[in-house]
Amino acid sequence: MRITDKTSFDIANESYKKYDIGDEITVSGNDFEIIEKRDDTQNGLRAYAYAPVVNGKVDTSHIYMGYAGTDIKSIRDLFTDLQLPFYNNTSNDKINKRYSDLDKTTITEKYNGSSDKSDFFFKGVPNQIDESVAFTGSVKKKYPNSNFYGGAHSLGALIAQYNAVKYDFDKTTTYAAPNPYGALPKEIQSEIDKGKYDGKIKNVGHEDDIVNSLDFLNPRIGSNIITVPSYSGFLTAFPYIGQHFMSTYDVFDKNGNAKEMSKSELAAYKKMRKFYDQFNILTTDKDPAGLDETISDFIKKLNKKAKADKASKTKKGSKSTSKSSKNVKGDSDASAKKGNGGSGGSGKKIKIQPEAVRAIVSDLRDRIHKYDDVLRNIEEYERETKKSSQRILDKYESELLSGSHKFISPSDLTEYMESLAQGGSIGNLEFYDNHSMEQVVQDIHQNKKTL
């Protein structure tokens, strides 16, 4: 069975759910059975050992460890998250032996004594990381000749990497993992620094996933890649946390590998994201053009001018001869109705400053033009991408038809080009995510309309 990033993703996703030993799941087109499990209601740990089912039989020569990430409804998970920057078990990881007992699939009691290492917030129980080590160690002991793999997300990803290092898993792919480097003993950190786990541990993250960025000022373990973002729902657009949801990581190529962003793609994304943030296109802000702030500044200027006029009028007396005072005093109710302003029939008038109004109008016009520029650039990019792809195709098809490459046909080249394209469908030579592009264009049009 081939192990891919998609396999680890599916294992991570299933590990959030509640299963019993003997239950079967299907991930990445393969059947697995839960052969061991741990669900501790006292500290929030949930972990599973999965084995593939081959020809109706459980194959324990390959075991996949899955660890659940943070359940936002669980206070125990949230308190575990708070301890991550300070967690370190290098001095004493001793806990009650009951936590190593695989027969205890669900734990509802507290077993730790005063001499055992306990959770900082929940005394009498171990930290999730300590218990995961005890549980995983027992699984390794029960199946000593098995190959071990790991997959997890978020808090579970940190736990997975920690155990993958401690028990030398064959391969582990995690998603949005905070960095467990600082919690490991110095001798293991030295091995990490030498690159021992570069080919064994891989973390997949998003550029703007704040949890994935938690390295705690330590070097990362193994390889770490940035994958393409996914804006597939309302919550995914929230800054910092929106791209942490498990669903945003379900982006793979046809071989099951997470789609890594190239340096140029990442640079372009950062630039575009910065532009989007400027106009709040991907946020829930009700004022995407910053109009409220502009109007607020204008009102402040008016109030400042009104206070200055009042102070000047008080100083000079009621017979002030200043030009601005004569204009304000001389406005009639009829004049107010014509657009010179009024104040609810109180007789007080407001002098509108044309230059300030013109400034607001000019600013709004400039903002709308920026939207138009972005739309034009996107349309030009789409056209040029298709043209360039077709030019490449035409060039090499003509060479093939000349007969110099007898083992390659023009149809082979067409299929290859289509496989490189995002869609990979017949006639689709769009080397970008068409759905995401359409969503961006819709967002721009909507915000332009709002502006």
CSV table of C-alpha atoms in Angstrom, one decimal:
chain,number,residue,atom,x,y,z
A,1,MET,CA,0.0,0.0,0.0
A,2,ARG,CA,1.4,3.4,-1.0
A,3,ILE,CA,1.5,6.0,1.8
A,4,THR,CA,0.6,9.5,0.6
A,5,ASP,CA,-0.1,12.9,2.1
A,6,LYS,CA,-3.8,12.2,1.4
A,7,THR,CA,-3.7,9.0,3.4
A,8,SER,CA,-2.3,10.9,6.4
A,9,PHE,CA,-4.8,13.6,5.9
A,10,ASP,CA,-7.7,11.1,6.0
A,11,ILE,CA,-6.3,9.4,9.1
A,12,ALA,CA,-6.0,12.8,10.8
A,13,ASN,CA,-9.6,13.7,9.9
A,14,GLU,CA,-11.0,10.3,11.1
A,15,SER,CA,-9.1,10.6,14.4
A,16,TYR,CA,-11.4,13.5,15.4
A,17,LYS,CA,-14.3,11.1,15.4
A,18,LYS,CA,-15.4,8.6,18.1
A,19,TYR,CA,-14.8,4.9,17.3
A,20,ASP,CA,-14.5,1.6,19.1
A,21,ILE,CA,-12.0,-1.2,18.6
A,22,GLY,CA,-13.1,-3.4,15.7
A,23,ASP,CA,-14.7,-0.5,13.8
A,24,GLU,CA,-13.7,-0.2,10.1
A,25,ILE,CA,-13.2,3.0,8.1
A,26,THR,CA,-12.3,3.7,4.5
A,27,VAL,CA,-9.7,6.3,3.7
A,28,SER,CA,-8.0,7.1,0.4
A,29,GLY,CA,-9.8,4.1,-1.1
A,30,ASN,CA,-8.4,1.6,1.4
A,31,ASP,CA,-10.1,-0.1,4.4
A,32,PHE,CA,-8.7,0.2,7.9
A,33,GLU,CA,-9.7,-1.3,11.2
A,34,ILE,CA,-9.2,0.3,14.6
A,35,ILE,CA,-7.0,-2.2,16.5
A,36,GLU,CA,-6.2,0.0,19.6
A,37,LYS,CA,-7.7,3.2,21.0
A,38,ARG,CA,-7.4,5.6,23.9
A,39,ASP,CA,-10.1,8.1,24.9
A,40,ASP,CA,-9.3,9.9,28.1
A,41,THR,CA,-12.3,11.9,29.3
A,42,GLN,CA,-10.1,13.5,32.1
A,43,ASN,CA,-7.5,15.3,29.9
A,44,GLY,CA,-9.1,15.1,26.4
A,45,LEU,CA,-6.7,12.8,24.7
A,46,ARG,CA,-8.0,10.7,21.8
A,47,ALA,CA,-5.7,8.4,19.9
A,48,TYR,CA,-6.1,5.4,17.6
A,49,ALA,CA,-4.0,2.7,16.0
A,50,TYR,CA,-5.3,1.7,12.6
A,51,ALA,CA,-4.3,-1.3,10.5
A,52,PRO,CA,-5.1,-1.9,6.8
A,53,VAL,CA,-7.6,-4.6,5.9
A,54,VAL,CA,-6.2,-6.7,3.0
A,55,ASN,CA,-8.4,-9.4,1.4
A,56,GLY,CA,-10.6,-9.3,4.4
A,57,LYS,CA,-7.8,-9.8,6.9
A,58,VAL,CA,-6.2,-7.2,9.2
A,59,ASP,CA,-2.6,-6.6,8.3
A,60,THR,CA,-0.7,-5.5,11.4
A,61,SER,CA,2.6,-5.3,9.6
A,62,HIS,CA,1.7,-1.6,8.9
A,63,ILE,CA,0.1,0.5,11.7
A,64,TYR,CA,-1.1,4.1,11.4
A,65,MET,CA,-1.2,6.2,14.5
A,66,GLY,CA,-3.8,9.0,14.5
A,67,TYR,CA,-4.2,11.6,17.2
A,68,ALA,CA,-7.1,14.0,17.5
A,69,GLY,CA,-6.5,17.7,17.4
A,70,THR,CA,-8.2,20.4,19.5
A,71,ASP,CA,-11.9,20.2,20.0
A,72,ILE,CA,-12.9,23.8,20.5
A,73,LYS,CA,-15.8,22.7,22.7
A,74,SER,CA,-13.3,20.9,25.0
A,75,ILE,CA,-11.9,22.9,27.9
A,76,ARG,CA,-9.4,20.2,28.5
A,77,ASP,CA,-8.0,20.5,24.9
A,78,LEU,CA,-7.9,24.3,25.2
A,79,PHE,CA,-5.9,24.1,28.5
A,80,THR,CA,-3.5,21.6,26.9
A,81,ASP,CA,-3.0,24.2,24.1
A,82,LEU,CA,-2.1,26.8,26.7
A,83,GLN,CA,0.7,24.6,28.1
A,84,LEU,CA,2.4,23.9,24.8
A,85,PRO,CA,4.9,26.8,24.9
A,86,PHE,CA,6.1,25.7,28.3
A,87,TYR,CA,5.7,21.9,28.2
A,88,ASN,CA,8.8,19.9,28.8
A,89,ASN,CA,9.0,16.3,30.0
A,90,THR,CA,12.7,15.8,30.0
A,91,SER,CA,13.0,15.8,33.8
A,92,ASN,CA,10.2,13.4,34.8
A,93,ASP,CA,7.6,11.7,32.6
A,94,LYS,CA,6.6,9.1,35.1
A,95,ILE,CA,2.8,8.5,35.2
A,96,ASN,CA,0.6,5.7,36.6
A,97,LYS,CA,1.1,2.4,34.8
A,98,ARG,CA,-2.7,2.2,34.2
A,99,TYR,CA,-2.2,4.7,31.3
A,100,SER,CA,0.0,2.1,29.6
A,101,ASP,CA,-2.7,-0.6,29.8
A,102,LEU,CA,-4.2,-1.0,26.3
A,103,ASP,CA,-7.2,-2.7,27.8
A,104,LYS,CA,-8.2,0.7,29.2
A,105,THR,CA,-9.6,2.0,25.9
A,106,THR,CA,-11.7,4.7,27.7
A,107,ILE,CA,-10.5,6.3,30.9
A,108,THR,CA,-13.0,8.1,33.1
A,109,GLU,CA,-10.9,8.2,36.4
A,110,LYS,CA,-7.8,9.9,37.7
A,111,TYR,CA,-5.0,7.5,38.5
A,112,ASN,CA,-1.9,9.7,39.0
A,113,GLY,CA,-0.5,10.1,42.5
A,114,SER,CA,1.5,12.9,44.1
A,115,SER,CA,4.8,11.5,42.8
A,116,ASP,CA,3.5,11.2,39.2
A,117,LYS,CA,3.8,13.9,36.6
A,118,SER,CA,0.4,15.6,36.3
A,119,ASP,CA,-1.2,18.1,34.0
A,120,PHE,CA,-0.7,21.7,35.1
A,121,PHE,CA,-4.5,22.5,35.2
A,122,PHE,CA,-6.0,19.1,35.9
A,123,LYS,CA,-4.2,17.4,38.8
A,124,GLY,CA,-4.3,13.7,39.1
A,125,VAL,CA,-4.1,13.1,35.4
A,126,PRO,CA,-1.2,13.2,32.9
A,127,ASN,CA,-0.8,15.8,30.2
A,128,GLN,CA,-2.1,14.6,26.8
A,129,ILE,CA,1.5,14.4,25.5
A,130,ASP,CA,2.7,12.2,28.4
A,131,GLU,CA,-0.3,9.8,28.1
A,132,SER,CA,0.1,9.6,24.3
A,133,VAL,CA,3.7,8.5,24.9
A,134,ALA,CA,2.6,5.8,27.3
A,135,PHE,CA,-0.2,4.6,24.9
A,136,THR,CA,2.0,4.7,21.7
A,137,GLY,CA,4.8,2.9,23.6
A,138,SER,CA,2.4,0.1,24.5
A,139,VAL,CA,1.2,-0.3,20.9
A,140,LYS,CA,4.8,-0.5,19.7
A,141,LYS,CA,5.5,-3.1,22.4
A,142,LYS,CA,2.5,-5.2,21.3
A,143,TYR,CA,3.4,-5.0,17.6
A,144,PRO,CA,7.3,-5.0,17.7
A,145,ASN,CA,7.8,-5.9,14.0
A,146,SER,CA,5.4,-3.5,12.5
A,147,ASN,CA,6.1,-0.4,10.4
A,148,PHE,CA,4.6,2.7,12.0
A,149,TYR,CA,3.2,5.8,10.4
A,150,GLY,CA,1.5,8.9,11.8
A,151,GLY,CA,-1.1,11.4,10.7
A,152,ALA,CA,-2.7,14.3,12.7
A,153,HIS,CA,-3.8,17.9,12.6
A,154,SER,CA,-3.3,20.9,15.0
A,155,LEU,CA,-2.7,19.8,18.6
A,156,GLY,CA,-2.8,16.2,17.4
A,157,ALA,CA,-0.1,17.0,14.9
A,158,LEU,CA,2.3,18.1,17.7
A,159,ILE,CA,1.6,14.9,19.6
A,160,ALA,CA,2.1,12.9,16.4
A,161,GLN,CA,5.5,14.5,15.7
A,162,TYR,CA,6.5,14.1,19.3
A,163,ASN,CA,5.8,10.3,19.2
A,164,ALA,CA,7.2,9.9,15.7
A,165,VAL,CA,10.5,11.2,17.0
A,166,LYS,CA,10.4,9.3,20.3
A,167,TYR,CA,9.6,6.0,18.6
A,168,ASP,CA,11.2,6.5,15.3
A,169,PHE,CA,8.2,6.1,13.0
A,170,ASP,CA,8.8,5.2,9.4
A,171,LYS,CA,6.9,8.1,8.0
A,172,THR,CA,4.6,10.8,9.4
A,173,THR,CA,2.8,13.6,7.7
A,174,THR,CA,1.1,16.3,9.9
A,175,TYR,CA,-1.1,19.3,9.2
A,176,ALA,CA,-0.7,22.7,10.9
A,177,ALA,CA,1.6,21.4,13.6
A,178,PRO,CA,2.9,23.6,16.4
A,179,ASN,CA,6.6,22.7,16.9
A,180,PRO,CA,7.4,20.1,19.6
A,181,TYR,CA,11.1,20.6,19.3
A,182,GLY,CA,11.5,22.4,22.7
A,183,ALA,CA,9.7,19.6,24.6
A,184,LEU,CA,12.2,16.9,23.5
A,185,PRO,CA,15.4,15.9,25.3
A,186,LYS,CA,18.7,17.5,24.3
A,187,GLU,CA,20.1,14.4,22.8
A,188,ILE,CA,17.1,14.1,20.5
A,189,GLN,CA,17.3,17.7,19.6
A,190,SER,CA,20.8,17.1,18.5
A,191,GLU,CA,19.7,14.3,16.2
A,192,ILE,CA,17.0,16.6,14.7
A,193,ASP,CA,19.6,19.3,14.1
A,194,LYS,CA,21.7,16.7,12.1
A,195,GLY,CA,18.7,16.1,9.9
A,196,LYS,CA,17.8,12.6,11.1
A,197,TYR,CA,14.1,13.1,10.5
A,198,ASP,CA,14.2,15.1,7.3
A,199,GLY,CA,12.9,12.2,5.2
A,200,LYS,CA,10.6,10.8,7.9
A,201,ILE,CA,8.5,13.7,9.2
A,202,LYS,CA,6.7,16.2,7.0
A,203,ASN,CA,4.4,19.1,8.1
A,204,VAL,CA,2.0,20.8,5.7
A,205,GLY,CA,0.9,24.3,6.6
A,206,HIS,CA,-0.8,27.4,5.3
A,207,GLU,CA,1.0,30.8,5.1
A,208,ASP,CA,-1.7,32.5,7.2
A,209,ASP,CA,-2.5,29.7,9.6
A,210,ILE,CA,-1.5,31.1,13.0
A,211,VAL,CA,-1.3,27.7,14.7
A,212,ASN,CA,1.0,26.4,12.0
A,213,SER,CA,3.4,29.3,12.6
A,214,LEU,CA,3.9,28.4,16.3
A,215,ASP,CA,7.5,27.3,16.2
A,216,PHE,CA,8.2,28.7,19.7
A,217,LEU,CA,11.5,30.1,18.5
A,218,ASN,CA,12.9,26.6,17.8
A,219,PRO,CA,14.1,24.9,14.6
A,220,ARG,CA,11.4,22.8,12.8
A,221,ILE,CA,11.5,19.0,12.7
A,222,GLY,CA,11.8,17.3,9.3
A,223,SER,CA,10.5,19.0,6.2
A,224,ASN,CA,7.9,21.8,6.2
A,225,ILE,CA,6.0,22.9,3.2
A,226,ILE,CA,3.4,25.7,2.5
A,227,THR,CA,0.4,24.4,0.6
A,228,VAL,CA,-2.2,26.3,-1.4
A,229,PRO,CA,-5.0,28.0,0.6
A,230,SER,CA,-8.6,27.0,0.3
A,231,TYR,CA,-11.5,29.4,0.7
A,232,SER,CA,-14.4,27.0,0.5
A,233,GLY,CA,-16.6,28.5,3.2
A,234,PHE,CA,-17.5,31.5,5.3
A,235,LEU,CA,-15.2,30.7,8.2
A,236,THR,CA,-12.2,30.0,6.1
A,237,ALA,CA,-11.9,33.7,5.2
A,238,PHE,CA,-11.3,34.8,8.8
A,239,PRO,CA,-7.7,36.2,9.3
A,240,TYR,CA,-5.2,34.1,11.1
A,241,ILE,CA,-7.5,31.2,12.1
A,242,GLY,CA,-9.7,30.7,9.0
A,243,GLN,CA,-7.0,28.7,7.2
A,244,HIS,CA,-6.5,26.4,10.2
A,245,PHE,CA,-9.6,24.4,9.7
A,246,MET,CA,-9.0,20.8,8.6
A,247,SER,CA,-11.1,21.3,5.5
A,248,THR,CA,-8.7,23.9,4.1
A,249,TYR,CA,-5.9,21.3,3.8
A,250,ASP,CA,-7.8,18.9,1.5
A,251,VAL,CA,-5.9,20.0,-1.6
A,252,PHE,CA,-3.8,17.3,-3.3
A,253,ASP,CA,-2.5,16.4,-6.7
A,254,LYS,CA,-3.5,13.3,-8.6
A,255,ASN,CA,-0.7,11.4,-6.8
A,256,GLY,CA,-2.0,12.2,-3.4
A,257,ASN,CA,0.7,14.8,-2.5
A,258,ALA,CA,-0.1,18.1,-0.9
A,259,LYS,CA,0.2,20.9,-3.4
A,260,GLU,CA,3.2,22.9,-2.4
A,261,MET,CA,3.4,26.5,-3.4
A,262,SER,CA,6.5,27.5,-5.3
A,263,LYS,CA,8.5,30.5,-4.2
A,264,SER,CA,7.0,32.7,-6.9
A,265,GLU,CA,3.5,31.5,-6.1
A,266,LEU,CA,4.0,32.2,-2.4
A,267,ALA,CA,5.4,35.6,-3.1
A,268,ALA,CA,2.4,36.4,-5.4
A,269,TYR,CA,0.0,35.1,-2.8
A,270,LYS,CA,1.5,37.3,-0.1
A,271,LYS,CA,1.3,40.3,-2.3
A,272,MET,CA,-2.3,39.6,-3.3
A,273,ARG,CA,-3.3,38.8,0.3
A,274,LYS,CA,-1.9,42.1,1.4
A,275,PHE,CA,-3.9,43.9,-1.2
A,276,TYR,CA,-7.0,42.0,-0.2
A,277,ASP,CA,-6.5,42.8,3.5
A,278,GLN,CA,-6.2,46.5,2.5
A,279,PHE,CA,-9.7,46.4,1.1
A,280,ASN,CA,-11.0,43.7,3.4
A,281,ILE,CA,-12.2,41.6,0.5
A,282,LEU,CA,-11.7,38.3,2.4
A,283,THR,CA,-13.0,39.5,5.8
A,284,THR,CA,-16.4,40.1,7.3
A,285,ASP,CA,-15.9,43.8,7.5
A,286,LYS,CA,-19.1,45.7,6.6
A,287,ASP,CA,-17.1,48.6,5.3
A,288,PRO,CA,-14.8,47.1,2.7
A,289,ALA,CA,-13.7,50.4,1.2
A,290,GLY,CA,-12.8,52.1,4.5
A,291,LEU,CA,-15.6,54.6,3.9
A,292,ASP,CA,-16.6,54.8,7.6
A,293,GLU,CA,-13.1,56.0,8.5
A,294,THR,CA,-13.1,58.6,5.6
A,295,ILE,CA,-16.4,60.0,6.7
A,296,SER,CA,-15.4,60.0,10.3
A,297,ASP,CA,-12.3,62.0,9.6
A,298,PHE,CA,-14.5,64.5,7.6
A,299,ILE,CA,-16.9,64.9,10.5
A,300,LYS,CA,-14.0,65.5,12.9
A,301,LYS,CA,-12.8,68.3,10.6
A,302,LEU,CA,-16.2,69.8,10.5
A,303,ASN,CA,-16.5,69.7,14.3
A,304,LYS,CA,-13.0,71.2,14.7
A,305,LYS,CA,-14.0,74.0,12.3
A,306,ALA,CA,-17.3,74.6,14.1
A,307,LYS,CA,-15.5,74.9,17.4
A,308,ALA,CA,-13.0,77.3,15.9
A,309,ASP,CA,-15.8,79.5,14.5
A,310,LYS,CA,-17.6,79.5,17.8
A,311,ALA,CA,-14.5,80.5,19.7
A,312,SER,CA,-13.9,83.3,17.1
A,313,LYS,CA,-17.5,84.5,17.3
A,314,THR,CA,-17.4,84.5,21.1
A,315,LYS,CA,-14.2,86.5,21.2
A,316,LYS,CA,-15.4,89.2,18.6
A,317,GLY,CA,-18.9,89.4,19.9
A,318,SER,CA,-22.3,89.0,18.3
A,319,LYS,CA,-21.5,91.6,15.6
A,320,SER,CA,-18.7,89.7,14.1
A,321,THR,CA,-17.9,90.9,10.6
A,322,SER,CA,-16.0,87.8,9.5
A,323,LYS,CA,-17.0,86.6,6.0
A,324,SER,CA,-17.7,83.0,7.2
A,325,SER,CA,-19.9,84.3,10.1
A,326,LYS,CA,-21.9,86.5,7.8
A,327,ASN,CA,-22.5,83.5,5.5
A,328,VAL,CA,-23.7,81.2,8.3
A,329,LYS,CA,-25.9,83.9,9.9
A,330,GLY,CA,-27.4,85.0,6.6
A,331,ASP,CA,-28.6,81.5,5.5
A,332,SER,CA,-32.4,81.3,5.6
A,333,ASP,CA,-34.5,78.1,6.1
A,334,ALA,CA,-35.2,78.3,2.4
A,335,SER,CA,-31.5,78.3,1.7
A,336,ALA,CA,-31.1,75.3,3.9
A,337,LYS,CA,-33.7,73.4,1.9
A,338,LYS,CA,-31.8,74.2,-1.2
A,339,GLY,CA,-28.8,72.3,0.1
A,340,ASN,CA,-26.9,74.8,2.3
A,341,GLY,CA,-27.5,72.7,5.4
A,342,GLY,CA,-29.6,73.1,8.5
A,343,SER,CA,-29.9,71.7,12.0
A,344,GLY,CA,-33.4,70.5,12.6
A,345,GLY,CA,-35.1,73.9,12.4
A,346,SER,CA,-33.1,75.3,15.3
A,347,GLY,CA,-31.8,78.2,13.1
A,348,LYS,CA,-28.2,76.9,13.3
A,349,LYS,CA,-26.4,76.3,10.0
A,350,ILE,CA,-23.5,74.2,8.9
A,351,LYS,CA,-21.1,75.4,6.3
A,352,ILE,CA,-20.1,72.6,4.0
A,353,GLN,CA,-16.4,72.6,2.9
A,354,PRO,CA,-16.4,71.8,-0.9
A,355,GLU,CA,-12.7,70.9,-0.9
A,356,ALA,CA,-13.3,68.2,1.7
A,357,VAL,CA,-16.2,66.7,-0.2
A,358,ARG,CA,-14.1,66.8,-3.4
A,359,ALA,CA,-11.3,64.9,-1.5
A,360,ILE,CA,-13.7,62.2,-0.4
A,361,VAL,CA,-15.1,61.8,-4.0
A,362,SER,CA,-11.6,61.7,-5.4
A,363,ASP,CA,-10.5,59.1,-2.9
A,364,LEU,CA,-13.5,56.9,-3.7
A,365,ARG,CA,-12.9,57.2,-7.4
A,366,ASP,CA,-9.3,56.1,-6.9
A,367,ARG,CA,-10.4,53.1,-4.9
A,368,ILE,CA,-12.9,52.0,-7.6
A,369,HIS,CA,-10.2,52.4,-10.2
A,370,LYS,CA,-7.9,50.0,-8.2
A,371,TYR,CA,-10.7,47.4,-8.3
A,372,ASP,CA,-10.9,47.9,-12.1
A,373,ASP,CA,-7.1,47.5,-12.4
A,374,VAL,CA,-7.2,44.2,-10.5
A,375,LEU,CA,-10.0,42.8,-12.6
A,376,ARG,CA,-8.2,43.8,-15.8
A,377,ASN,CA,-5.0,42.2,-14.6
A,378,ILE,CA,-6.8,39.0,-13.7
A,379,GLU,CA,-8.5,38.8,-17.1
A,380,GLU,CA,-5.2,39.5,-18.9
A,381,TYR,CA,-3.5,36.8,-16.8
A,382,GLU,CA,-6.2,34.3,-17.7
A,383,ARG,CA,-5.9,35.1,-21.4
A,384,GLU,CA,-2.1,35.0,-21.5
A,385,THR,CA,-2.0,31.7,-19.6
A,386,LYS,CA,-4.2,30.0,-22.1
A,387,LYS,CA,-2.3,31.6,-25.1
A,388,SER,CA,1.1,30.6,-23.7
A,389,SER,CA,-0.1,27.0,-23.0
A,390,GLN,CA,-1.4,26.7,-26.6
A,391,ARG,CA,1.8,28.2,-28.0
A,392,ILE,CA,3.8,25.5,-26.2
A,393,LEU,CA,1.4,22.8,-27.4
A,394,ASP,CA,1.5,24.0,-31.0
A,395,LYS,CA,5.3,24.2,-31.1
A,396,TYR,CA,5.9,20.7,-29.9
A,397,GLU,CA,3.1,19.2,-31.8
A,398,SER,CA,4.6,20.5,-35.0
A,399,GLU,CA,7.9,18.9,-34.0
A,400,LEU,CA,6.2,15.6,-33.3
A,401,LEU,CA,4.4,15.6,-36.6
A,402,SER,CA,7.7,16.0,-38.4
A,403,GLY,CA,8.4,12.4,-37.4
A,404,SER,CA,11.5,13.0,-35.2
A,405,HIS,CA,9.9,11.4,-32.1
A,406,LYS,CA,8.2,8.2,-33.3
A,407,PHE,CA,7.3,7.0,-29.8
A,408,ILE,CA,5.5,10.2,-28.8
A,409,SER,CA,2.3,11.3,-30.5
A,410,PRO,CA,0.6,14.7,-30.4
A,411,SER,CA,-2.2,13.2,-28.3
A,412,ASP,CA,0.4,12.1,-25.7
A,413,LEU,CA,1.6,15.7,-25.5
A,414,THR,CA,-2.0,17.1,-25.2
A,415,GLU,CA,-2.7,14.6,-22.4
A,416,TYR,CA,0.5,15.6,-20.6
A,417,MET,CA,-0.3,19.3,-20.9
A,418,GLU,CA,-3.8,18.7,-19.5
A,419,SER,CA,-2.4,16.7,-16.6
A,420,LEU,CA,-0.1,19.7,-15.7
A,421,ALA,CA,-3.1,22.0,-15.8
A,422,GLN,CA,-5.1,22.5,-12.6
A,423,GLY,CA,-8.3,21.0,-13.9
A,424,GLY,CA,-6.6,18.2,-15.9
A,425,SER,CA,-9.7,17.9,-18.1
A,426,ILE,CA,-10.0,17.7,-21.9
A,427,GLY,CA,-9.2,21.1,-23.4
A,428,ASN,CA,-8.5,22.7,-20.0
A,429,LEU,CA,-5.1,24.4,-20.2
A,430,GLU,CA,-5.7,26.7,-17.2
A,431,PHE,CA,-2.7,26.6,-15.0
A,432,TYR,CA,-4.4,28.1,-12.0
A,433,ASP,CA,-7.3,27.1,-9.7
A,434,ASN,CA,-10.3,28.2,-11.8
A,435,HIS,CA,-12.8,28.0,-8.8
A,436,SER,CA,-10.6,30.2,-6.6
A,437,MET,CA,-10.1,32.6,-9.5
A,438,GLU,CA,-13.8,32.9,-10.0
A,439,GLN,CA,-14.4,33.4,-6.3
A,440,VAL,CA,-11.8,36.2,-6.2
A,441,VAL,CA,-13.4,38.0,-9.2
A,442,GLN,CA,-16.9,37.7,-7.6
A,443,ASP,CA,-15.5,39.2,-4.4
A,444,ILE,CA,-14.0,42.1,-6.2
A,445,HIS,CA,-17.2,42.8,-8.1
A,446,GLN,CA,-19.2,42.6,-4.9
A,447,ASN,CA,-16.9,45.0,-3.0
A,448,LYS,CA,-16.7,47.4,-6.0
A,449,LYS,CA,-20.6,47.4,-6.0
A,450,THR,CA,-20.6,48.1,-2.2
A,451,LEU,CA,-18.1,50.9,-2.6
